[in-house]
XYZ file of C-alpha atoms in Angstrom:
483
model
C 41.031 -14.827 49.182
C 38.972 -13.639 51.717
C 35.975 -15.590 53.703
C 33.275 -13.853 55.614
C 33.869 -14.428 59.141
C 31.958 -16.750 61.190
C 29.167 -15.412 63.999
C 29.193 -16.564 67.633
C 28.429 -20.159 67.800
C 30.525 -21.332 65.220
C 28.193 -21.734 62.043
C 27.554 -19.210 58.799
C 24.454 -17.990 58.111
C 23.209 -18.400 54.255
C 21.035 -15.249 53.539
C 18.215 -16.091 51.051
C 16.883 -13.421 48.607
C 13.606 -13.447 46.366
C 11.157 -14.775 48.926
C 13.727 -17.060 50.120
C 14.036 -18.474 46.283
C 17.835 -18.070 45.787
C 20.772 -18.461 47.222
C 22.310 -14.657 48.149
C 26.035 -15.798 47.308
C 25.155 -18.489 44.458
C 25.691 -18.560 40.922
C 21.956 -18.131 40.389
C 21.443 -15.235 42.067
C 23.709 -13.588 40.425
C 23.060 -14.522 37.087
C 18.947 -13.183 37.542
C 21.207 -9.824 38.585
C 23.189 -9.944 35.467
C 20.421 -10.642 33.639
C 18.230 -7.909 34.928
C 21.534 -4.993 34.378
C 21.219 -6.090 31.018
C 18.082 -5.749 30.372
C 18.173 -1.932 31.681
C 21.655 -1.045 29.988
C 19.675 -2.699 26.535
C 16.436 -0.226 27.631
C 18.025 2.827 28.672
C 20.842 2.839 26.221
C 18.653 1.549 23.371
C 15.302 1.317 23.692
C 14.647 4.810 25.013
C 16.505 6.969 22.587
C 14.994 5.037 20.019
C 11.307 5.603 21.351
C 12.458 9.335 21.400
C 13.634 9.633 18.099
C 9.956 8.442 16.645
C 8.438 10.146 19.171
C 9.609 13.327 17.709
C 8.921 12.228 13.996
C 6.360 9.980 13.994
C 2.416 10.652 14.494
C 1.969 7.605 17.154
C 4.234 5.501 18.959
C 4.176 1.837 20.450
C 5.184 1.641 23.919
C 6.160 -1.953 24.503
C 4.508 -4.732 22.473
C 1.115 -3.875 21.125
C 0.627 -7.024 19.207
C -3.399 -7.598 20.011
C -5.421 -4.735 21.485
C -9.038 -4.708 22.735
C -8.865 -0.657 22.730
C -8.514 0.919 19.609
C -9.434 4.586 18.906
C -8.809 5.804 15.047
C -9.309 9.749 13.682
C -12.584 10.865 12.855
C -11.353 11.631 9.027
C -11.385 7.648 8.732
C -15.036 7.590 8.991
C -17.309 6.632 11.871
C -18.395 3.237 9.525
C -15.068 2.185 8.804
C -13.134 -0.373 11.290
C -11.230 0.178 13.890
C -7.931 -0.488 12.989
C -8.058 -0.272 9.135
C -8.262 -4.432 7.623
C -4.990 -4.429 5.228
C -5.584 -3.450 1.858
C -8.539 -1.266 2.866
C -9.370 2.219 1.522
C -11.259 5.064 2.809
C -14.620 5.755 1.043
C -14.598 7.211 -2.310
C -15.729 10.672 -2.560
C -17.451 12.783 -4.958
C -15.554 15.910 -6.402
C -17.010 19.098 -6.791
C -18.666 20.018 -9.775
C -15.423 22.455 -11.030
C -13.429 18.581 -11.297
C -16.012 17.101 -13.542
C -15.045 16.529 -16.955
C -15.446 19.026 -19.881
C -18.088 16.087 -21.642
C -19.791 13.026 -20.161
C -17.579 10.191 -21.226
C -17.746 6.569 -20.782
C -14.811 3.658 -21.515
C -11.699 5.841 -21.999
C -8.654 5.262 -20.421
C -6.841 7.427 -17.497
C -2.898 7.143 -17.676
C -0.315 9.003 -14.790
C 2.634 9.868 -17.423
C 5.362 12.073 -14.559
C 3.263 14.827 -13.189
C 0.226 14.948 -15.287
C -2.752 13.003 -15.462
C -4.497 12.251 -18.642
C -7.683 11.145 -19.649
C -7.933 9.497 -23.396
C -10.681 9.071 -25.647
C -13.981 6.842 -24.435
C -17.315 7.457 -25.447
C -20.519 9.835 -24.758
C -22.831 6.740 -24.569
C -23.217 7.057 -28.349
C -19.972 7.427 -30.441
C -16.764 6.836 -30.150
C -14.545 10.352 -29.408
C -11.393 11.358 -30.214
C -10.787 14.306 -27.152
C -7.938 13.853 -24.700
C -7.918 16.133 -21.512
C -5.197 16.626 -18.634
C -5.157 17.582 -15.266
C -2.221 17.968 -12.417
C -2.934 15.813 -9.375
C -1.057 17.174 -6.030
C 0.138 15.378 -3.016
C -2.802 16.147 -1.236
C -5.149 14.267 -3.225
C -6.669 16.781 -5.506
C -6.495 18.230 -8.714
C -6.828 20.836 -10.907
C -9.627 21.640 -13.736
C -9.538 19.053 -16.515
C -8.441 21.230 -19.678
C -8.342 20.077 -23.153
C -5.490 18.770 -24.394
C -5.481 17.756 -28.173
C -7.112 14.912 -29.878
C -6.099 11.363 -31.134
C -5.460 10.926 -35.003
C -8.981 9.034 -34.667
C -11.984 8.409 -32.158
C -10.903 5.744 -29.677
C -13.813 3.875 -27.060
C -13.143 0.906 -25.119
C -9.108 1.818 -25.023
C -6.178 1.123 -23.470
C -3.639 3.563 -21.886
C -0.247 2.706 -20.517
C 3.258 5.197 -19.956
C 6.367 3.644 -20.584
C 9.553 5.094 -21.599
C 8.332 8.562 -21.792
C 5.878 8.443 -23.648
C 2.388 7.160 -23.365
C 0.673 4.139 -25.986
C -3.317 4.064 -27.026
C -3.705 0.915 -27.512
C -6.655 -0.671 -30.018
C -9.750 0.203 -29.230
C -13.312 0.592 -30.884
C -13.943 3.472 -33.422
C -16.529 5.288 -34.081
C -18.762 2.912 -35.536
C -18.011 0.780 -32.940
C -15.699 -1.756 -35.026
C -12.491 -3.121 -32.977
C -9.269 -1.659 -34.235
C -5.559 -2.148 -34.645
C -3.955 0.794 -34.301
C -1.640 2.123 -31.734
C -0.991 5.558 -30.825
C 1.622 7.031 -29.458
C 2.490 10.864 -27.352
C 4.932 12.172 -25.623
C 4.820 14.810 -23.435
C 7.010 17.536 -23.261
C 9.885 17.889 -20.891
C 9.055 21.200 -19.022
C 5.453 21.431 -19.095
C 4.475 17.761 -19.376
C 2.333 18.069 -22.024
C 1.691 16.212 -25.484
C 1.575 18.301 -28.440
C 0.628 15.709 -30.608
C 0.019 12.065 -31.214
C 1.008 9.836 -33.643
C 0.375 6.687 -35.381
C 3.185 4.205 -34.428
C 2.635 1.278 -37.714
C 5.347 -0.902 -36.102
C 3.353 -1.468 -32.974
C 0.378 -2.036 -35.279
C -1.362 -4.667 -33.622
C -1.677 -8.410 -35.253
C -5.712 -8.270 -35.554
C -8.045 -5.293 -34.626
C -8.759 -5.444 -30.529
C -11.261 -3.774 -28.094
C -11.640 -3.722 -24.704
C -8.047 -5.509 -24.435
C -5.859 -5.016 -21.153
C -1.947 -3.725 -21.586
C 0.336 -4.391 -19.136
C 3.626 -3.063 -18.489
C 6.526 -5.065 -17.943
C 10.268 -4.613 -17.502
C 10.650 -5.041 -20.674
C 7.525 -4.403 -22.534
C 4.353 -4.643 -22.923
C 1.492 -7.117 -22.804
C -1.783 -6.829 -24.561
C -4.103 -9.603 -23.092
C -7.611 -10.320 -24.405
C -9.853 -8.072 -25.972
C -12.933 -8.222 -28.301
C -12.397 -8.927 -32.137
C -15.850 -8.294 -34.878
C -16.687 -12.369 -33.116
C -16.543 -11.394 -29.573
C -13.970 -11.857 -26.604
C -10.466 -13.558 -27.606
C -7.677 -15.577 -26.225
C -4.904 -13.964 -27.513
C -1.769 -12.495 -25.558
C 0.898 -10.324 -27.695
C 3.817 -9.089 -26.596
C 6.150 -6.182 -27.260
C 9.575 -6.254 -26.395
C 11.673 -3.031 -25.796
C 15.128 -2.723 -27.905
C 18.744 -1.542 -26.615
C 18.075 1.832 -27.324
C 14.266 1.780 -25.763
C 11.865 1.189 -28.692
C 9.349 -1.243 -28.681
C 9.189 -3.590 -31.367
C 6.470 -5.333 -33.288
C 3.699 -7.829 -31.398
C 4.970 -11.597 -30.638
C 1.919 -13.668 -29.645
C 2.783 -15.862 -26.277
C 0.843 -18.276 -23.722
C -2.712 -17.329 -25.077
C -5.739 -17.282 -22.401
C -7.334 -20.978 -22.168
C -9.657 -21.659 -25.056
C -13.089 -22.020 -22.619
C -11.512 -18.341 -21.169
C -11.156 -15.680 -23.816
C -11.475 -12.157 -22.070
C -12.322 -8.817 -22.661
C -12.908 -5.684 -20.740
C -11.234 -7.156 -17.988
C -8.521 -5.818 -15.311
C -4.444 -7.199 -15.466
C -2.151 -6.866 -13.876
C 1.592 -7.708 -13.155
C 2.904 -8.726 -9.715
C 6.553 -10.252 -9.157
C 6.278 -13.421 -11.165
C 2.563 -13.843 -11.561
C 0.742 -12.336 -14.394
C -3.059 -11.881 -13.125
C -6.282 -10.919 -15.177
C -9.232 -10.772 -13.252
C -13.538 -10.379 -13.931
C -14.080 -9.230 -17.925
C -16.553 -10.566 -20.217
C -15.877 -14.111 -21.584
C -18.002 -16.179 -24.480
C -21.268 -16.414 -22.279
C -20.666 -12.812 -20.390
C -19.714 -11.363 -17.699
C -17.177 -13.583 -15.312
C -16.394 -13.536 -11.719
C -12.984 -16.034 -12.819
C -9.026 -15.019 -12.131
C -6.993 -15.873 -14.143
C -2.878 -16.438 -13.615
C 0.548 -17.196 -16.005
C 3.874 -17.237 -13.935
C 6.187 -15.353 -15.634
C 10.101 -16.405 -16.770
C 12.713 -14.501 -18.156
C 14.338 -15.915 -21.360
C 17.321 -14.766 -23.347
C 16.358 -11.174 -21.019
C 12.979 -11.469 -21.973
C 9.713 -12.046 -20.049
C 7.355 -13.947 -21.443
C 4.431 -16.388 -20.086
C 6.216 -19.324 -18.716
C 5.809 -22.853 -20.320
C 2.791 -20.615 -22.537
C -0.250 -21.742 -19.452
C -2.566 -20.366 -17.625
C -4.052 -21.103 -14.316
C -7.351 -20.935 -12.584
C -8.775 -21.464 -8.471
C -11.967 -21.329 -7.648
C -10.754 -19.653 -4.536
C -9.217 -16.964 -5.661
C -12.391 -15.783 -8.376
C -14.698 -13.002 -7.638
C -16.992 -12.457 -5.430
C -19.468 -11.909 -8.557
C -19.232 -12.129 -12.019
C -17.771 -8.053 -12.851
C -17.173 -6.687 -16.229
C -16.104 -3.136 -17.589
C -15.076 -2.743 -14.080
C -12.488 0.036 -12.577
C -9.423 -2.210 -11.921
C -6.436 -0.905 -10.212
C -2.894 -1.981 -8.351
C -0.931 -0.293 -5.507
C 1.061 -1.336 -3.260
C 0.711 -5.296 -4.659
C -3.034 -5.290 -4.208
C -5.448 -5.510 -6.934
C -9.144 -3.668 -6.588
C -11.790 -4.338 -8.143
C -14.504 -1.159 -7.988
C -18.272 -1.511 -9.360
C -18.412 -2.588 -12.995
C -21.851 -4.066 -14.231
C -22.744 -7.515 -13.796
C -24.399 -7.968 -17.439
C -27.726 -5.924 -15.981
C -26.935 -2.466 -14.392
C -23.824 -0.920 -12.692
C -22.682 -1.964 -9.746
C -21.253 -0.556 -6.427
C -19.026 -3.391 -4.627
C -15.023 -2.452 -3.939
C -13.307 -5.938 -3.741
C -9.713 -6.345 -3.165
C -7.090 -8.935 -2.545
C -3.446 -9.375 -1.845
C -1.759 -12.305 -3.333
C 1.038 -13.785 -1.367
C 4.862 -13.822 -2.894
C 4.127 -17.560 -4.541
C 0.743 -15.846 -6.937
C -1.663 -17.095 -4.444
C -5.070 -15.213 -4.196
C -6.775 -16.813 -0.740
C -9.547 -14.619 -0.659
C -11.323 -10.772 -2.510
C -11.971 -8.475 0.653
C -14.990 -6.178 0.842
C -16.027 -3.446 3.285
C -19.850 -1.652 3.126
C -17.616 1.652 4.226
C -16.070 1.185 0.802
C -19.101 0.526 -1.978
C -19.919 3.232 -4.370
C -23.155 4.620 -3.686
C -25.395 1.782 -4.446
C -27.942 4.164 -6.293
C -25.718 4.944 -8.581
C -23.197 2.090 -9.263
C -20.296 2.460 -11.665
C -18.817 0.824 -15.058
C -16.694 1.803 -17.524
C -14.930 4.568 -15.239
C -11.190 5.208 -15.982
C -9.074 4.173 -12.561
C -5.804 5.540 -11.910
C -3.724 5.527 -8.570
C -1.520 8.522 -7.459
C 0.321 8.927 -4.465
C -1.892 7.605 -1.519
C -4.953 8.138 -3.684
C -6.815 6.514 -6.405
C -9.216 8.405 -8.875
C -12.136 7.028 -10.971
C -12.890 9.162 -13.779
C -16.160 9.053 -16.006
C -18.203 5.826 -16.743
C -21.876 5.230 -17.029
C -24.274 4.931 -13.766
C -27.503 3.684 -13.503
C -29.093 7.277 -14.815
C -26.601 7.205 -17.963
C -22.906 8.260 -18.413
C -21.474 10.829 -16.281
C -19.013 13.608 -16.270
C -18.232 13.271 -12.413
C -15.057 12.023 -10.549
C -14.275 10.827 -7.378
C -11.177 9.590 -4.801
C -10.362 7.544 -2.619
C -7.129 7.700 0.003
C -5.235 4.500 -0.133
C -3.542 4.601 3.338
C -6.661 5.391 6.270
C -4.761 6.390 9.508
C -3.759 3.961 11.776
C -4.971 3.894 15.625
C -3.844 7.209 17.340
C -3.995 5.350 20.622
C -4.056 1.793 21.419
C -4.574 -0.445 24.914
C -2.971 -4.106 24.285
C -2.509 -6.407 27.118
C 1.311 -5.522 27.086
C 1.854 -2.346 25.304
C -0.146 0.726 24.255
C 0.014 2.964 21.161
C 0.343 6.410 22.045
C 0.155 9.978 20.006
C 3.332 11.459 19.052
C 4.291 14.825 17.826
C 4.519 14.087 13.982
C 7.355 16.698 13.390
C 7.967 16.292 9.345
C 10.750 17.216 7.345
C 14.145 17.275 7.672
C 13.610 19.551 10.900
C 11.803 16.777 12.365
C 14.622 14.263 11.607
C 17.227 16.635 13.481
C 15.125 17.283 16.258
C 14.469 13.587 16.514
C 18.365 13.209 16.582
C 18.780 15.604 19.661
C 16.100 14.100 21.251
C 17.243 10.385 20.963
C 20.870 11.829 21.669
C 19.276 13.719 25.190
C 17.603 10.889 26.267
C 20.950 8.529 25.862
C 22.755 11.050 27.510
C 20.496 11.606 30.918
C 20.167 7.526 30.589
C 24.360 7.338 30.702
C 24.594 9.566 33.755
C 22.060 7.591 36.120
C 23.792 4.319 34.874
C 27.014 5.820 36.253
C 24.938 7.133 39.620
C 23.632 3.895 40.255
C 26.488 2.271 39.357
C 28.404 4.659 41.835
C 26.121 3.895 44.415
C 26.491 0.453 44.368
C 29.991 0.617 44.354
C 29.762 2.344 47.910
C 26.724 1.063 49.408
C 27.405 1.938 53.087
C 27.391 5.763 52.057
C 24.716 5.455 50.143
C 23.053 4.302 52.652
C 24.378 6.887 54.829
C 23.318 9.432 52.513
C 19.805 8.391 51.945
C 19.380 8.045 55.722
C 20.489 11.414 56.058
C 17.497 12.742 53.285
C 15.299 11.001 54.978
C 16.235 12.613 58.541
C 15.854 15.799 56.921
C 12.406 15.013 55.438
C 11.027 14.021 58.846
C 12.717 17.663 60.314
C 11.252 19.662 57.881
């Protein structure tokens, strides 16, 4: 083992580095240098190529750790009144569609259902009498749709009806007839494989409801359908029925499962199955419009989904901010939305949303003024349906009466295109979409990785030949001074 030669005087001078904090020949300084070069290698061969790929294909890219940013700039398309960045679950302002996208006739209390690439509006009332008309359109990815076209008729008029798409067919459940009386019928229509049109509807006697219902909520489960609440001739009910798919994909007869609490009958409410929990929110109870949210645990017994223990729970913390019935309700990305509805006096304009936790807990319902409908109009009895990254409101009753209008909202507000945080930043990127974007992203990552590898080789060679490196740098400096 070689040792450093002693200087005249017989003592070895120990060098100190990093402002004298470390012994240049000690393990502490060696560990710091090793850690530094480890981080540099990860940065050059891992992080920078990764950023190069995402810079090519994403609209923005994060540089550093940008957990909190005091400076945020969002696209103008979000609107000047919209928060930046957008709160989780927030949607963009509702936009009235142009007149050419209105329904052929004024309708309220109908149902909308997306079946494949076709959107159907089923039944509804003109404000006086239930109708049997069915209208259809084709939504596009950019949030538009074609003008509505007549698409046949139901076997009989129905308003306050529910419609769902399951197993390739549209099911229209219950509803009120042209005299206003609840019915027990279930109509079934199957869209054509090529056109998506429903050539005819039939009455499914196997799925005849155990009792007449109007304003019931219908929820799709993995193995069938739930019908929750609804009105009979006496008013709101507590019944919950389940129709289960058999091995051939056909729905069997309705069977009762855990009913709603006796004190919480419900009609014209929203309902959704999220994970292992079934939620029922808003609607009308025995005393009129309610803000109460009901939740049931859903379990699987012998392969069938059912209400666990037949029990429903309530929590004051989970309730809506205000009573709402005949509201426009829908579910998107695990979030429950309630738009408009009536408090029993007039159509309202607020939009509320919440995202239950994995344990089914609702902490709070959120509200943004920018998400509300025009306060002078309000809206109740419209059909709400999400499609891709947009949601649509179709028909309904405003404070001026029944409308044929439609509206849309974007469910995905644009994130900030520039953010400046304490230890990071978000900057605009190229956002090259499609297959070509991915290929260019791979090339960018490979190019950056190759350059960084070459740089590491040069650094290693320079450190291995320090004297020659110093001489080379000295020559460059001398040339710079004489130039």
